[in-house]
């Protein structure tokens, strides 16, 4: 596979989702029936929990970015006041078959 | 302040905590009465939740790294089978006073 084709294929595996604060999807480039979509709703709850933990400890602190590295995906979440930006990138499975600790 | 002093001061602000799977602290270089410590126990619960979400969607997937960017801290968590490594770095407050979205 040429370098250009590889780069294009990598881009295809980047999913962008913009949701409202309630988790409703406002903009997305993914098939909403796909497996990736299953993460979104559950993750919304997780973001709220994480933000609350941070603010409970120090109200002047706040979460600006949350990043999950999974075996199969990289998930980056930017929680805003009125919307959330979620980026899900599929990682190369072959490159992430390192042994578990 | 010289460059070297700055670098040393930055290092002082890096906290390393190793906990058991139950959240008990095994090794740490932080004052356990400090504010930073308050995050640890709450974060443990969050890790479990995040891992469960990932595994519920796809049992062959797993979380290998979790990263929170806060206004005042960067928190990196590497969840292992028998222990968790938590790194908390204090960020320069002056550098993170960007406007909220």
Coordinates of N, CA, C and O in Angstrom, one line a residue, chain A residues 35 38-39 42-43 45-46 49-50 53-55 57-58 60-73 79-81 100-101, chain B residues 35 38-39 42-43 45-46 49-50 53-55 57-58 60-73 79-81 100-101:
Chain A
X35 N -20.4 0.1 16.5 CA -19.9 -0.2 17.8 C -19.4 1.0 18.6 O -19.6 1.2 19.8
X38 N -21.6 3.0 20.8 CA -22.0 2.5 22.1 C -21.2 3.2 23.2 O -21.6 3.2 24.3
X39 N -20.0 3.6 22.9 CA -19.2 4.2 23.9 C -19.7 5.6 24.3 O -19.6 6.0 25.4
X42 N -22.3 6.1 27.3 CA -21.7 5.7 28.5 C -20.6 6.6 28.9 O -20.4 6.9 30.1
X43 N -19.9 7.1 28.0 CA -18.8 8.0 28.2 C -19.3 9.4 28.8 O -18.7 10.0 29.7
X45 N -21.7 9.9 30.8 CA -21.9 9.8 32.2 C -20.6 9.9 33.0 O -20.4 10.5 34.0
X46 N -19.6 9.3 32.3 CA -18.2 9.2 32.9 C -17.6 10.6 33.0 O -16.9 11.0 34.0
X49 N -19.1 12.5 35.9 CA -18.5 12.0 37.1 C -17.1 12.6 37.4 O -16.8 13.0 38.5
X50 N -16.3 12.5 36.3 CA -15.0 13.0 36.5 C -14.9 14.5 36.8 O -14.2 14.9 37.7
X53 N -15.9 15.1 40.4 CA -14.8 14.7 41.3 C -13.8 15.9 41.4 O -13.5 16.3 42.5
X54 N -13.4 16.4 40.3 CA -12.5 17.4 40.2 C -13.0 18.7 41.0 O -12.3 19.3 41.8
X55 N -14.2 19.0 40.7 CA -14.8 20.2 41.3 C -15.1 20.1 42.8 O -15.0 21.0 43.6
X57 N -13.2 18.4 44.9 CA -11.9 18.6 45.6 C -11.5 20.1 45.6 O -11.1 20.6 46.6
X58 N -11.7 20.7 44.5 CA -11.3 22.1 44.3 C -12.2 22.8 43.3 O -12.0 22.6 42.1
X60 N -12.3 25.6 42.0 CA -11.6 26.5 41.1 C -10.9 25.7 40.0 O -10.3 26.2 39.1
X61 N -10.8 24.3 40.2 CA -10.2 23.5 39.2 C -11.3 23.0 38.2 O -12.4 23.0 38.6
X62 N -10.9 22.5 37.1 CA -11.9 22.0 36.1 C -11.2 21.1 35.1 O -10.0 21.2 34.9
X63 N -11.9 20.2 34.6 CA -11.4 19.3 33.6 C -11.5 19.9 32.2 O -12.5 20.3 31.8
X64 N -10.4 19.9 31.5 CA -10.4 20.5 30.1 C -10.3 19.4 29.0 O -10.7 19.7 27.9
X65 N -9.7 18.3 29.4 CA -9.5 17.3 28.4 C -9.4 15.9 29.1 O -8.9 15.8 30.2
X66 N -10.0 14.9 28.4 CA -10.0 13.6 29.0 C -9.6 12.6 27.8 O -10.1 12.8 26.7
X67 N -8.7 11.8 28.1 CA -8.1 10.9 27.1 C -8.0 9.5 27.5 O -7.4 9.2 28.5
X68 N -8.7 8.6 26.7 CA -8.6 7.2 27.0 C -7.7 6.5 26.0 O -8.0 6.7 24.8
X69 N -6.8 5.7 26.4 CA -6.1 4.9 25.5 C -6.6 3.5 25.7 O -6.4 2.9 26.7
X70 N -7.2 2.9 24.6 CA -7.7 1.6 24.7 C -6.9 0.7 23.8 O -6.1 1.2 23.0
X71 N -7.0 -0.6 23.9 CA -6.3 -1.5 23.0 C -6.7 -1.2 21.5 O -5.8 -1.3 20.6
X72 N -7.9 -0.9 21.3 CA -8.4 -0.8 19.9 C -8.7 0.7 19.5 O -8.9 0.9 18.3
X73 N -8.8 1.6 20.5 CA -9.2 2.9 20.2 C -8.4 3.9 21.0 O -8.0 3.6 22.1
X79 N -14.6 18.5 27.0 CA -15.9 18.8 27.5 C -16.1 20.4 27.6 O -15.3 21.0 28.2
X80 N -17.0 20.9 26.9 CA -17.3 22.3 26.9 C -18.6 22.6 27.7 O -19.2 21.7 28.2
X81 N -18.9 23.8 27.9 CA -20.1 24.2 28.7 C -21.4 23.7 27.9 O -22.3 23.2 28.5
X100 N -0.1 -7.8 28.4 CA -0.8 -7.1 29.5 C 0.0 -7.2 30.7 O 0.7 -8.2 31.0
X101 N 0.0 -6.1 31.6 CA 0.7 -6.2 32.8 C 0.0 -7.0 33.8 O -1.2 -7.2 33.8
Chain B
X35 N -3.9 17.9 49.1 CA -5.1 18.0 48.3 C -5.1 17.0 47.1 O -6.1 16.4 46.8
X38 N -6.7 13.7 47.6 CA -8.1 13.5 47.5 C -8.6 13.0 46.2 O -9.7 12.4 46.1
X39 N -7.9 13.2 45.2 CA -8.3 12.7 43.9 C -8.2 11.2 43.8 O -8.9 10.6 43.1
X42 N -11.2 8.8 44.7 CA -12.3 9.0 43.8 C -11.9 8.5 42.4 O -12.8 8.0 41.7
X43 N -10.7 8.7 42.0 CA -10.3 8.4 40.7 C -10.3 6.8 40.5 O -10.6 6.3 39.4
X45 N -12.4 4.7 41.6 CA -13.8 4.3 41.2 C -14.0 4.6 39.7 O -14.7 3.8 39.0
X46 N -13.5 5.8 39.3 CA -13.7 6.2 37.9 C -13.0 5.3 37.0 O -13.5 4.9 35.9
X49 N -15.0 2.2 36.5 CA -16.2 2.5 35.7 C -15.8 2.5 34.2 O -16.5 1.9 33.4
X50 N -14.7 3.2 33.9 CA -14.3 3.3 32.6 C -13.9 2.0 32.0 O -14.3 1.7 30.8
X53 N -17.1 0.0 31.2 CA -17.8 0.5 30.0 C -17.1 -0.1 28.7 O -17.7 -0.6 27.9
X54 N -15.8 0.0 28.7 CA -15.0 -0.5 27.6 C -15.3 -2.0 27.3 O -15.5 -2.4 26.2
X55 N -15.2 -2.7 28.4 CA -15.3 -4.2 28.3 C -16.8 -4.6 28.0 O -17.0 -5.6 27.4
X57 N -18.8 -3.0 26.1 CA -19.0 -2.8 24.6 C -18.3 -3.9 23.8 O -18.8 -4.5 22.9
X58 N -17.1 -4.2 24.2 CA -16.2 -5.2 23.5 C -15.3 -5.9 24.5 O -14.3 -5.3 24.9
X60 N -13.0 -7.9 24.2 CA -11.6 -8.0 23.8 C -10.9 -6.7 23.8 O -9.7 -6.7 23.5
X61 N -11.6 -5.6 24.1 CA -10.9 -4.3 24.2 C -10.6 -4.1 25.7 O -11.2 -4.7 26.5
X62 N -9.7 -3.2 25.9 CA -9.3 -2.9 27.3 C -8.7 -1.5 27.4 O -8.1 -1.0 26.4
X63 N -8.8 -0.9 28.6 CA -8.2 0.4 28.7 C -6.7 0.3 29.2 O -6.5 -0.4 30.2
X64 N -5.8 0.9 28.5 CA -4.4 0.8 28.9 C -3.9 2.1 29.6 O -2.9 2.1 30.3
X65 N -4.5 3.2 29.3 CA -4.1 4.5 29.8 C -5.3 5.5 29.9 O -6.1 5.5 29.0
X66 N -5.3 6.2 31.0 CA -6.3 7.2 31.1 C -5.6 8.5 31.5 O -4.8 8.6 32.4
X67 N -6.0 9.6 30.9 CA -5.3 10.9 31.0 C -6.3 12.0 31.2 O -7.2 12.2 30.4
X68 N -6.2 12.7 32.3 CA -7.1 13.9 32.6 C -6.2 15.1 32.5 O -5.2 15.2 33.1
X69 N -6.7 16.1 31.7 CA -6.1 17.4 31.7 C -7.0 18.3 32.5 O -8.1 18.6 32.1
X70 N -6.5 18.8 33.6 CA -7.3 19.7 34.5 C -6.7 21.1 34.3 O -5.6 21.2 33.8
X71 N -7.4 22.1 34.8 CA -6.8 23.4 34.8 C -5.5 23.5 35.6 O -4.5 24.2 35.2
X72 N -5.5 22.8 36.7 CA -4.3 22.9 37.6 C -3.4 21.6 37.6 O -2.3 21.7 38.2
X73 N -3.9 20.5 37.1 CA -3.1 19.3 37.1 C -3.2 18.5 35.8 O -4.2 18.6 35.1
X79 N -3.6 1.7 34.4 CA -4.3 0.6 35.2 C -3.7 -0.7 34.9 O -3.8 -1.2 33.8
X80 N -3.1 -1.4 35.9 CA -2.6 -2.8 35.6 C -3.5 -3.8 36.3 O -4.5 -3.4 36.9
X81 N -3.2 -5.0 36.2 CA -4.0 -6.1 36.8 C -3.9 -6.0 38.3 O -4.9 -6.1 39.0
X100 N -12.7 29.9 29.2 CA -13.5 28.6 29.1 C -14.4 28.7 27.9 O -14.9 29.7 27.5
X101 N -14.6 27.5 27.3 CA -15.5 27.4 26.2 C -17.0 27.5 26.7 O -17.3 27.1 27.8

